[in-house]
Coordinates of C-alpha atoms and ligand atoms in Angstrom, one line a residue:
M1 CA -51.5 6.6 8.8
K2 CA -49.4 9.0 6.8
F3 CA -45.6 7.6 6.9
T4 CA -42.4 10.0 6.8
H5 CA -40.4 7.2 4.7
D6 CA -41.2 3.9 2.9
A7 CA -38.5 2.2 5.0
I8 CA -36.5 2.8 8.1
V9 CA -33.1 1.1 8.9
I10 CA -31.5 0.9 12.1
G11 CA -27.9 0.1 11.9
G12 CA -25.3 1.1 9.5
G13 CA -23.1 -1.9 9.5
A14 CA -23.0 -4.5 6.4
A15 CA -26.5 -5.6 7.0
G16 CA -28.1 -2.2 7.3
L17 CA -26.1 -0.6 4.5
T18 CA -27.0 -3.2 2.1
A19 CA -30.9 -3.1 2.9
A20 CA -30.9 0.8 3.0
G21 CA -28.7 1.1 -0.1
G22 CA -30.7 -1.5 -1.9
C23 CA -34.2 0.2 -1.2
A24 CA -32.9 3.7 -2.0
L25 CA -31.3 2.5 -5.3
F26 CA -34.8 1.3 -6.1
G27 CA -36.3 5.0 -5.3
L28 CA -37.6 4.3 -2.1
K29 CA -37.6 7.1 0.8
V30 CA -35.1 5.5 3.2
A31 CA -34.1 6.8 6.6
L32 CA -30.6 4.9 7.5
I33 CA -30.0 5.6 11.3
E34 CA -26.5 4.9 12.8
G35 CA -25.8 5.6 16.4
N36 CA -21.8 5.2 16.2
K37 CA -19.7 4.6 13.4
M38 CA -20.9 4.0 9.7
G39 CA -19.3 0.6 8.5
G40 CA -20.1 -1.1 11.9
E41 CA -18.1 -4.0 13.3
C42 CA -16.8 -5.3 10.0
L43 CA -15.1 -2.1 9.1
N44 CA -14.2 -0.7 12.5
N45 CA -13.5 -3.5 14.7
G46 CA -13.6 -6.9 12.9
C47 CA -13.0 -8.0 9.4
V48 CA -10.7 -5.3 8.2
P49 CA -8.6 -4.4 11.2
S50 CA -8.4 -8.2 11.6
K51 CA -7.2 -9.0 8.1
A52 CA -4.9 -5.8 8.1
I53 CA -3.2 -7.4 11.0
I54 CA -3.0 -10.7 9.6
T55 CA -1.1 -9.3 6.5
A56 CA 1.4 -7.8 8.9
A57 CA 2.1 -10.8 10.6
K58 CA 2.3 -12.8 7.4
R59 CA 5.2 -10.3 6.2
A60 CA 6.9 -11.0 9.6
Q61 CA 6.5 -14.8 9.2
E62 CA 7.9 -14.9 5.7
A63 CA 11.2 -12.9 7.0
R64 CA 11.5 -15.5 9.8
E65 CA 11.3 -18.7 7.9
E66 CA 14.3 -20.4 7.6
K67 CA 13.9 -21.8 3.9
R68 CA 14.6 -18.8 1.6
Y69 CA 15.1 -20.3 -1.7
G70 CA 18.4 -18.9 -2.3
V71 CA 16.9 -15.3 -1.3
Q72 CA 18.1 -13.7 1.9
L73 CA 15.8 -11.6 3.9
A74 CA 16.6 -9.7 7.2
A75 CA 15.1 -11.1 10.3
P76 CA 11.9 -9.4 10.9
K77 CA 12.0 -6.3 13.3
V78 CA 8.3 -5.1 14.1
E79 CA 7.6 -1.5 14.9
W80 CA 4.3 -1.5 16.6
A81 CA 3.5 2.0 15.4
G82 CA 3.9 0.7 11.6
V83 CA 1.5 -2.1 12.5
H84 CA -1.1 0.2 14.1
K85 CA -0.9 2.7 11.1
H86 CA -1.3 -0.1 8.7
I87 CA -4.5 -1.4 10.5
H88 CA -6.1 2.2 10.6
D89 CA -4.8 3.0 7.2
A90 CA -6.8 0.0 5.9
I91 CA -9.9 1.1 7.8
A92 CA -9.6 4.9 6.4
H93 CA -9.2 3.4 3.1
I94 CA -12.5 1.6 3.1
E95 CA -14.4 4.3 5.0
P96 CA -15.6 6.5 2.3
H97 CA -17.3 3.4 0.7
D98 CA -19.3 3.0 3.7
S99 CA -19.7 6.9 4.7
K100 CA -22.7 9.1 5.4
E101 CA -22.0 11.0 2.3
T102 CA -22.1 7.8 0.1
F103 CA -25.3 6.7 1.3
E104 CA -26.8 10.2 0.9
E105 CA -25.8 10.3 -2.6
M106 CA -27.7 6.9 -3.1
G107 CA -30.6 8.6 -1.9
C108 CA -30.7 7.6 1.9
E109 CA -31.5 9.9 4.4
V110 CA -28.6 9.3 7.0
I111 CA -29.3 10.2 10.8
M112 CA -26.4 9.8 13.0
D113 CA -28.0 9.0 16.2
Y114 CA -29.4 6.2 18.4
A115 CA -32.8 4.9 17.4
K116 CA -35.4 3.8 19.6
V117 CA -38.5 1.6 18.0
T118 CA -41.6 2.7 19.5
G119 CA -44.3 1.3 17.4
K120 CA -45.1 -1.2 14.9
H121 CA -44.4 1.7 12.3
T122 CA -42.5 4.2 14.5
V123 CA -39.2 5.0 15.6
E124 CA -37.9 8.0 17.6
V125 CA -34.4 9.4 16.7
G126 CA -32.8 12.7 17.8
G127 CA -36.1 14.2 19.0
R128 CA -38.0 13.1 15.8
V129 CA -40.5 10.6 15.4
L130 CA -40.2 8.6 11.9
S131 CA -42.7 6.4 10.3
A132 CA -42.7 3.8 7.6
P133 CA -44.7 0.6 6.7
R134 CA -41.3 -1.4 7.0
I135 CA -38.8 -1.3 9.6
V136 CA -35.5 -3.0 9.4
I137 CA -33.4 -3.9 12.5
A138 CA -29.7 -4.4 11.8
T139 CA -28.3 -3.5 15.2
G140 CA -25.3 -6.0 15.0
S141 CA -23.6 -7.9 18.0
E142 CA -21.1 -7.1 20.7
P143 CA -18.5 -9.2 22.3
F144 CA -19.9 -11.7 24.8
V145 CA -18.1 -11.2 28.1
P146 CA -18.4 -14.3 30.2
P147 CA -19.2 -14.0 34.1
I148 CA -15.5 -14.9 35.0
D149 CA -14.6 -14.4 38.9
G150 CA -12.5 -11.2 39.0
L151 CA -12.8 -10.1 35.2
D152 CA -14.5 -7.0 36.3
G153 CA -11.4 -5.9 38.5
V154 CA -8.7 -6.3 35.4
P155 CA -8.1 -4.5 32.4
Y156 CA -9.2 -6.7 29.4
L157 CA -9.4 -6.4 25.6
T158 CA -11.9 -7.4 23.2
N159 CA -12.3 -6.8 19.5
E160 CA -13.7 -3.4 20.5
N161 CA -10.4 -2.2 21.7
L162 CA -7.7 -4.6 20.6
F163 CA -7.0 -2.8 17.3
D164 CA -6.2 0.5 19.3
L165 CA -3.3 -1.1 21.2
T166 CA -0.4 1.4 20.8
E167 CA 2.2 -0.8 22.3
Q168 CA 2.9 -4.6 21.5
P169 CA 1.7 -7.0 24.2
E170 CA 4.6 -8.9 25.7
H171 CA 2.4 -12.0 26.2
L172 CA -1.2 -11.9 25.1
V173 CA -3.5 -14.4 26.8
I174 CA -6.5 -15.3 25.0
I175 CA -9.6 -16.9 26.4
G176 CA -11.4 -18.6 23.5
G177 CA -10.2 -20.6 20.6
G178 CA -13.0 -19.7 17.9
V179 CA -12.2 -17.9 14.8
I180 CA -11.3 -14.4 16.3
G181 CA -9.2 -15.9 19.0
M182 CA -7.3 -18.3 16.4
E183 CA -6.6 -15.6 13.8
M184 CA -5.5 -13.1 16.5
A185 CA -3.2 -15.7 18.3
Q186 CA -1.4 -16.5 15.2
S187 CA -1.2 -12.8 14.2
F188 CA 0.3 -11.7 17.5
R189 CA 2.7 -14.6 17.9
R190 CA 4.0 -13.9 14.4
L191 CA 4.4 -10.3 15.3
G192 CA 6.7 -11.3 18.3
S193 CA 4.3 -11.4 21.3
E194 CA 4.0 -14.6 23.4
V195 CA 0.7 -16.1 22.9
T196 CA -1.4 -18.5 25.0
V197 CA -4.7 -19.8 24.1
I198 CA -7.0 -20.9 26.8
E199 CA -9.9 -23.0 25.2
P200 CA -12.1 -25.7 27.0
G201 CA -13.3 -27.6 23.8
K202 CA -12.0 -27.8 20.4
P203 CA -10.5 -24.8 18.6
M204 CA -12.6 -23.5 15.9
G205 CA -15.4 -26.0 16.6
R206 CA -17.7 -25.7 13.8
D207 CA -14.9 -26.6 11.2
D208 CA -13.6 -29.9 9.9
R209 CA -11.6 -31.5 12.7
E210 CA -8.6 -32.6 10.3
S211 CA -8.2 -29.1 8.9
V212 CA -8.3 -27.3 12.2
Q213 CA -5.8 -30.0 13.5
V214 CA -3.2 -28.8 10.8
V215 CA -3.6 -25.2 11.7
V216 CA -3.4 -26.1 15.5
D217 CA 0.0 -27.8 14.7
V218 CA 1.3 -24.9 12.6
M219 CA 0.7 -22.5 15.4
K220 CA 2.1 -24.8 18.1
D221 CA 5.4 -25.0 15.7
E222 CA 5.3 -21.1 15.5
G223 CA 5.1 -20.9 19.4
V224 CA 1.5 -20.4 20.3
R225 CA 0.7 -22.1 23.6
F226 CA -2.5 -24.0 24.0
V227 CA -4.0 -24.4 27.4
E228 CA -7.1 -26.8 27.8
G229 CA -9.8 -25.5 30.2
K230 CA -12.2 -22.9 30.8
G231 CA -11.0 -19.4 32.3
Q232 CA -12.5 -19.4 35.8
K233 CA -10.8 -16.7 37.9
V234 CA -8.9 -13.6 36.7
E235 CA -6.6 -11.6 39.0
G236 CA -3.8 -8.8 38.5
S237 CA -3.3 -5.5 37.4
E238 CA -2.4 -3.5 34.2
G239 CA 0.5 -5.4 32.6
N240 CA 0.3 -8.6 34.9
I241 CA -2.9 -10.7 34.5
T242 CA -3.4 -14.2 35.9
V243 CA -5.9 -16.6 34.5
H244 CA -6.7 -19.7 36.6
T245 CA -8.7 -22.3 34.7
D246 CA -11.0 -25.0 35.9
G247 CA -8.4 -27.5 34.8
G248 CA -6.1 -26.1 37.4
D249 CA -3.7 -24.3 35.1
T250 CA -2.4 -20.8 35.7
V251 CA -1.4 -18.4 33.1
T252 CA 0.1 -15.0 33.4
G253 CA 0.5 -12.6 30.8
S254 CA 0.6 -9.0 30.1
H255 CA -2.6 -8.5 28.2
L256 CA -5.9 -10.4 28.2
L257 CA -8.2 -11.0 25.3
I258 CA -11.5 -12.2 25.7
A259 CA -12.9 -13.8 22.5
V260 CA -15.6 -16.5 23.6
G261 CA -18.3 -15.3 20.9
R262 CA -20.7 -12.6 20.2
S263 CA -24.0 -11.6 21.9
A264 CA -26.7 -10.1 19.7
R265 CA -27.5 -6.4 20.4
V266 CA -31.3 -6.7 21.4
S267 CA -32.0 -4.3 24.3
G268 CA -32.4 -0.7 25.0
Y269 CA -34.0 0.5 22.0
G270 CA -37.5 -0.6 22.4
L271 CA -37.7 -4.2 21.3
E272 CA -39.0 -5.6 24.8
E273 CA -41.5 -3.1 24.9
L274 CA -43.0 -3.9 21.6
G275 CA -43.1 -7.5 22.5
I276 CA -40.8 -8.6 19.7
E277 CA -39.7 -12.2 20.4
L278 CA -36.3 -13.0 21.3
G279 CA -34.4 -16.3 20.8
R280 CA -31.3 -17.7 22.9
N281 CA -28.9 -15.3 21.2
G282 CA -30.9 -12.8 19.1
I283 CA -34.2 -11.7 17.6
K284 CA -36.4 -14.5 16.5
V285 CA -37.0 -14.3 12.4
D286 CA -38.6 -16.5 10.0
A287 CA -36.9 -17.6 6.8
R288 CA -37.9 -14.1 5.4
R289 CA -36.2 -12.5 8.3
R290 CA -39.4 -11.2 9.7
T291 CA -39.7 -10.8 13.4
S292 CA -43.0 -11.7 15.5
V293 CA -44.1 -8.2 14.3
K294 CA -44.4 -9.1 10.7
N295 CA -43.8 -5.5 9.2
I296 CA -40.4 -5.3 11.3
Y297 CA -37.4 -7.3 9.8
A298 CA -34.4 -8.2 11.5
I299 CA -31.1 -8.9 9.7
G300 CA -27.6 -9.6 10.3
D301 CA -25.9 -10.2 13.7
C302 CA -28.4 -9.0 15.8
R303 CA -31.0 -11.9 14.8
E304 CA -30.4 -15.6 15.8
G305 CA -28.4 -17.4 13.1
P306 CA -25.1 -17.3 11.3
R307 CA -22.7 -14.1 11.9
L308 CA -20.7 -13.0 9.0
T309 CA -20.3 -10.2 6.8
H310 CA -21.5 -11.8 3.6
V311 CA -24.5 -13.2 5.4
S312 CA -25.4 -9.8 6.5
G313 CA -25.2 -8.6 2.9
Y314 CA -27.3 -11.5 1.7
E315 CA -29.9 -10.8 4.2
G316 CA -29.7 -7.1 3.5
S317 CA -30.3 -7.6 -0.4
N318 CA -32.9 -10.1 0.4
V319 CA -34.9 -7.7 2.6
A320 CA -34.5 -4.9 0.2
L321 CA -36.0 -7.0 -2.6
E322 CA -38.7 -8.1 -0.7
I323 CA -39.6 -4.3 0.5
T324 CA -39.1 -3.0 -2.8
T325 CA -41.1 -5.6 -4.8
G326 CA -43.3 -7.0 -2.2
L327 CA -42.3 -10.5 -3.3
P328 CA -41.2 -12.8 -0.5
T329 CA -37.4 -13.8 -0.3
K330 CA -36.2 -16.8 1.8
V331 CA -32.6 -17.3 3.2
D332 CA -31.1 -20.7 2.4
W333 CA -28.0 -21.8 4.2
K334 CA -27.1 -25.0 2.5
A335 CA -24.4 -23.3 0.3
L336 CA -23.3 -21.1 3.2
P337 CA -19.3 -20.5 3.0
W338 CA -17.0 -19.1 5.5
C339 CA -13.3 -18.8 6.0
T340 CA -10.8 -18.6 9.0
Y341 CA -7.9 -16.6 7.9
T342 CA -5.2 -18.4 9.6
E343 CA -2.3 -19.5 7.7
P344 CA -3.0 -22.2 6.5
E345 CA -6.7 -20.8 5.8
V346 CA -9.7 -23.2 6.7
A347 CA -12.4 -22.8 4.4
Q348 CA -15.9 -24.6 4.7
I349 CA -19.2 -24.9 2.9
G350 CA -22.0 -27.2 3.6
M351 CA -21.7 -29.9 5.9
T352 CA -18.6 -31.4 7.3
D353 CA -17.8 -35.1 7.0
E354 CA -19.0 -35.5 10.5
E355 CA -22.3 -33.8 10.3
A356 CA -23.0 -35.7 6.9
R357 CA -22.3 -39.1 8.8
E358 CA -24.5 -38.1 11.6
K359 CA -27.3 -37.1 9.0
F360 CA -27.0 -39.7 6.5
G361 CA -25.1 -42.5 8.0
N362 CA -21.5 -43.6 7.7
D363 CA -22.3 -45.9 4.7
N364 CA -24.2 -43.4 2.6
I365 CA -21.7 -40.8 2.2
T366 CA -18.1 -40.7 0.4
V367 CA -15.4 -38.4 1.5
I368 CA -12.8 -37.5 -1.1
K369 CA -9.4 -36.3 0.2
E370 CA -6.9 -34.6 -2.0
G371 CA -3.6 -33.4 -0.2
F372 CA -2.0 -30.2 -1.6
D373 CA 1.3 -32.5 -1.5
H374 CA 0.3 -33.7 -5.0
N375 CA -0.7 -30.2 -6.4
E376 CA 2.5 -28.9 -8.5
R377 CA 1.8 -25.2 -7.8
A378 CA 1.7 -25.9 -4.0
I379 CA 5.0 -27.9 -4.4
A380 CA 6.7 -24.9 -6.4
E381 CA 5.6 -22.8 -3.8
D382 CA 6.9 -24.7 -1.1
S383 CA 3.3 -24.7 0.7
T384 CA 1.8 -28.0 0.6
K385 CA 0.2 -28.1 4.2
G386 CA -3.6 -29.0 3.9
H387 CA -6.0 -30.8 1.9
L388 CA -9.5 -30.6 0.2
K389 CA -12.3 -32.9 1.6
V390 CA -15.4 -33.2 -0.7
I391 CA -18.3 -34.8 1.1
L392 CA -20.7 -36.6 -1.3
K393 CA -23.8 -38.5 -1.2
G394 CA -23.7 -40.4 -4.7
K395 CA -22.5 -37.8 -6.8
K396 CA -24.3 -35.1 -5.0
V397 CA -22.1 -32.4 -3.1
L398 CA -23.0 -32.1 0.6
G399 CA -20.2 -30.0 1.4
A400 CA -16.5 -29.3 1.3
S401 CA -13.6 -28.4 3.7
I402 CA -10.3 -26.9 2.6
C403 CA -7.4 -26.3 4.5
G404 CA -4.4 -24.6 2.8
K405 CA -3.1 -21.5 1.3
N406 CA -5.9 -19.2 -0.1
A407 CA -8.2 -21.9 0.8
G408 CA -11.1 -19.5 0.8
E409 CA -10.7 -18.5 -2.8
L410 CA -11.2 -22.1 -3.7
L411 CA -14.7 -22.7 -2.5
L412 CA -16.7 -21.2 -5.3
P413 CA -17.3 -24.2 -7.4
F414 CA -18.7 -26.1 -4.5
T415 CA -21.2 -23.3 -4.0
Q416 CA -22.4 -23.7 -7.5
S417 CA -22.3 -27.5 -7.0
I418 CA -24.5 -27.3 -4.0
T419 CA -26.7 -25.0 -5.5
G420 CA -27.2 -27.3 -8.5
K421 CA -25.6 -24.5 -10.7
S422 CA -22.7 -27.0 -11.7
N423 CA -21.7 -30.4 -10.6
T424 CA -18.8 -32.7 -10.1
F425 CA -18.7 -33.9 -13.5
A426 CA -18.6 -30.3 -15.0
L427 CA -15.8 -29.5 -12.5
G428 CA -13.9 -32.7 -13.2
S429 CA -13.8 -32.2 -17.0
A430 CA -13.2 -28.3 -16.6
I431 CA -10.0 -27.2 -18.3
I432 CA -8.0 -25.4 -15.4
S433 CA -4.9 -23.2 -15.8
Y434 CA -1.6 -25.0 -15.0
P435 CA 0.1 -24.7 -12.3
T436 CA -2.7 -23.4 -10.1
R437 CA -4.0 -24.5 -6.8
S438 CA -7.5 -24.7 -8.5
E439 CA -6.6 -28.0 -10.0
I440 CA -7.1 -29.7 -6.8
L441 CA -10.8 -29.0 -7.3
K442 CA -10.7 -30.8 -10.6
A443 CA -8.7 -33.7 -9.1
A444 CA -11.2 -34.1 -6.3
A445 CA -14.4 -33.9 -8.6
F446 CA -12.9 -36.3 -10.9
S447 CA -12.2 -38.8 -8.2
A448 CA -16.0 -38.8 -7.8
W449 CA -16.4 -40.2 -11.3
E450 CA -13.3 -42.3 -11.5
P451 CA -14.9 -45.3 -10.6
T452 CA -17.9 -44.8 -13.3
V453 CA -15.4 -43.6 -15.9
F454 CA -13.0 -46.4 -15.7
G455 CA -15.5 -49.0 -14.5
S456 CA -16.6 -52.2 -16.1
L457 CA -19.2 -50.8 -18.7
P458 CA -16.9 -48.4 -20.2
K459 CA -14.0 -50.8 -20.3
K460 CA -16.2 -53.4 -22.1
Y461 CA -17.2 -50.5 -24.7
A462 CA -13.7 -49.6 -25.2
A463 CA -12.8 -53.3 -25.9
F464 CA -15.7 -53.4 -28.3
V465 CA -14.3 -50.6 -30.0
A466 CA -10.7 -51.5 -30.1
K467 CA -12.1 -55.0 -31.7
M468 CA -13.9 -53.3 -34.3
R469 CA -10.9 -51.1 -35.2
R470 CA -8.8 -54.3 -35.6
T471 CA -11.3 -55.8 -37.7
F472 CA -12.1 -53.2 -40.3
N473 CA -9.3 -50.7 -40.3
Ligands
LIG501 C1 -12.7 -9.3 15.0 C2 -13.7 -10.0 13.8 C3 -13.3 -10.4 12.7 C4 -14.4 -10.8 11.9 N1 -14.1 -11.2 10.6 C5 -15.0 -11.6 9.8 C6 -14.4 -12.2 8.4 O1 -13.3 -12.2 8.2 N2 -15.5 -12.4 7.6 C7 -16.7 -12.4 8.0 O2 -17.5 -12.6 6.9 N3 -17.0 -11.8 9.1 C8 -16.3 -11.4 10.0 N4 -16.6 -11.0 11.3 C9 -18.1 -10.7 11.4 C10 -18.7 -9.6 10.9 O3 -17.8 -8.4 11.3 C11 -20.0 -9.3 11.2 O4 -20.9 -10.5 11.2 C12 -20.7 -8.1 10.7 O5 -20.1 -7.0 10.8 C13 -22.0 -8.0 11.1 O6 -22.7 -6.9 10.5 P1 -24.3 -6.4 10.8 O7 -24.6 -5.1 10.0 O8 -25.0 -7.2 11.2 O9 -23.7 -5.5 12.5 P2 -23.0 -4.5 12.9 O10 -21.5 -4.3 11.7 O11 -22.4 -4.6 14.2 O12 -23.5 -3.2 12.7 C14 -24.5 -2.6 13.4 C15 -24.7 -1.4 13.8 O13 -25.9 -1.1 14.4 C16 -25.5 0.2 15.1 N5 -26.5 0.4 16.1 C17 -26.8 -0.4 17.2 N6 -27.9 -0.1 17.8 C18 -28.5 0.9 17.3 C19 -29.5 1.9 17.5 N7 -30.3 1.7 18.5 N8 -29.4 3.0 16.8 C20 -28.8 3.2 15.9 N9 -27.6 2.4 15.7 C21 -27.6 1.4 16.1 C22 -24.1 -0.2 15.7 O14 -23.5 1.2 16.1 C23 -23.6 -0.6 14.6 O15 -22.7 0.2 13.8 C24 -15.7 -10.7 12.0 C25 -16.1 -10.1 13.5 C26 -15.2 -9.8 14.3 C27 -15.5 -9.0 15.6

């Protein structure tokens, strides 16, 4: 078969851009196909707008806080048009990095249209048939909309239209207390909306429970209302929407946001016809991200597995490397970090203590906990809420959970510990700038060694050296 390209990549989000860009930079002939907006979810409806609104909300909160350290700020006055502009300015600022022109300059043929996989090696797009030895599916995910009675009949928001709101919601009701629900709940509350979160289980269920509790308490203090239950029935009309929960509660707000998770985009573009195997929520892949049709890869949110921008980037570069070199690559999640950008942030890598206890038994793990209330930078900044927990098996780091200001920035040393590129001894004996929040990392790592360093053997040795000095000096 004569191929038109070396690789065809479907989807111009974080995963597809990394895979296509990687292959093109190695000199392969690549077709990159995007049916909607270049940059995908992260740039247009996800990470970027959500982090932009979080920034505006932080500014409002700083002005609102009572403690002012001798500096008087005016009470916040939120102009929604300004918030909206800031969100869209942030997107516009980053847009050129992900644009058609940028990827054409890298050497990709960029086609702006919806693609259909028509065979093991063929893709139809815009009336053309493209072919390649390797195809990469990176079609992403979309908001999961649960089957709630009446939902079809009321206007509701998802992350796809939330950031286009041109007026501030008076009362935002959020169904779902996951990462997106929690970040948006705090932001809208801080910007002045009333906010109610309806969540049946534990908010941010994948994260360390103690860390999540700190965030929930902060959000409650800031005025976010939490209702335990599942949204069972919805009724009302524009500006007046009521949610009835299975617990018998009734919540009425001006706007409703559905934030209960993501569905992989797997239908309507040929996967079924080709017999590509699907899992519970996404395309089935092996560790090399190959689908059941082995020359077709699936990466990022469209396949089963974690859904994060850095995961999409990681898989995109793995697959680009595999396609260009012919050498197999494998994903490894044992040092996968993630962070929820509430204030305080909650960052996690590896296992939580609950997971470690379940896997190795209570007696075989150690949990070291350091509070930010002992960290002098945190004290000087008056932001001592939160802690660091390191989960150890012997001296080996299994995971770490950090709750606090900029927690996401503090995870890197644990990535290196878990992957064996560093260890708790190196971290515990590192010189760290004073005063920084990173000092908490050294304190926790040193705690792991404290019983050894100040144990009976070193003490006996020190006593021996002291005796020698007394005798011979
Ligand atoms: C509100 C929100 C906040 C988030 N915040 C964070 C965060 O802070 N940090 C983080 O790591 N992650 C975050 N995420 C998750 C992150 O956005 C996703 O994991 C990431 O964008 C997935 O990238 P992707 O390339 O797999 O998919 P996408 O970005 O969804 O890209 C897929 C692309 O494929 C295109 N496409 C689909 N079908 C076809 C077809 N048949 N033909 C042509 N094109 C097609 C789509 O138009 C889309 O552009 C957030 C998500 C949301 C919703």
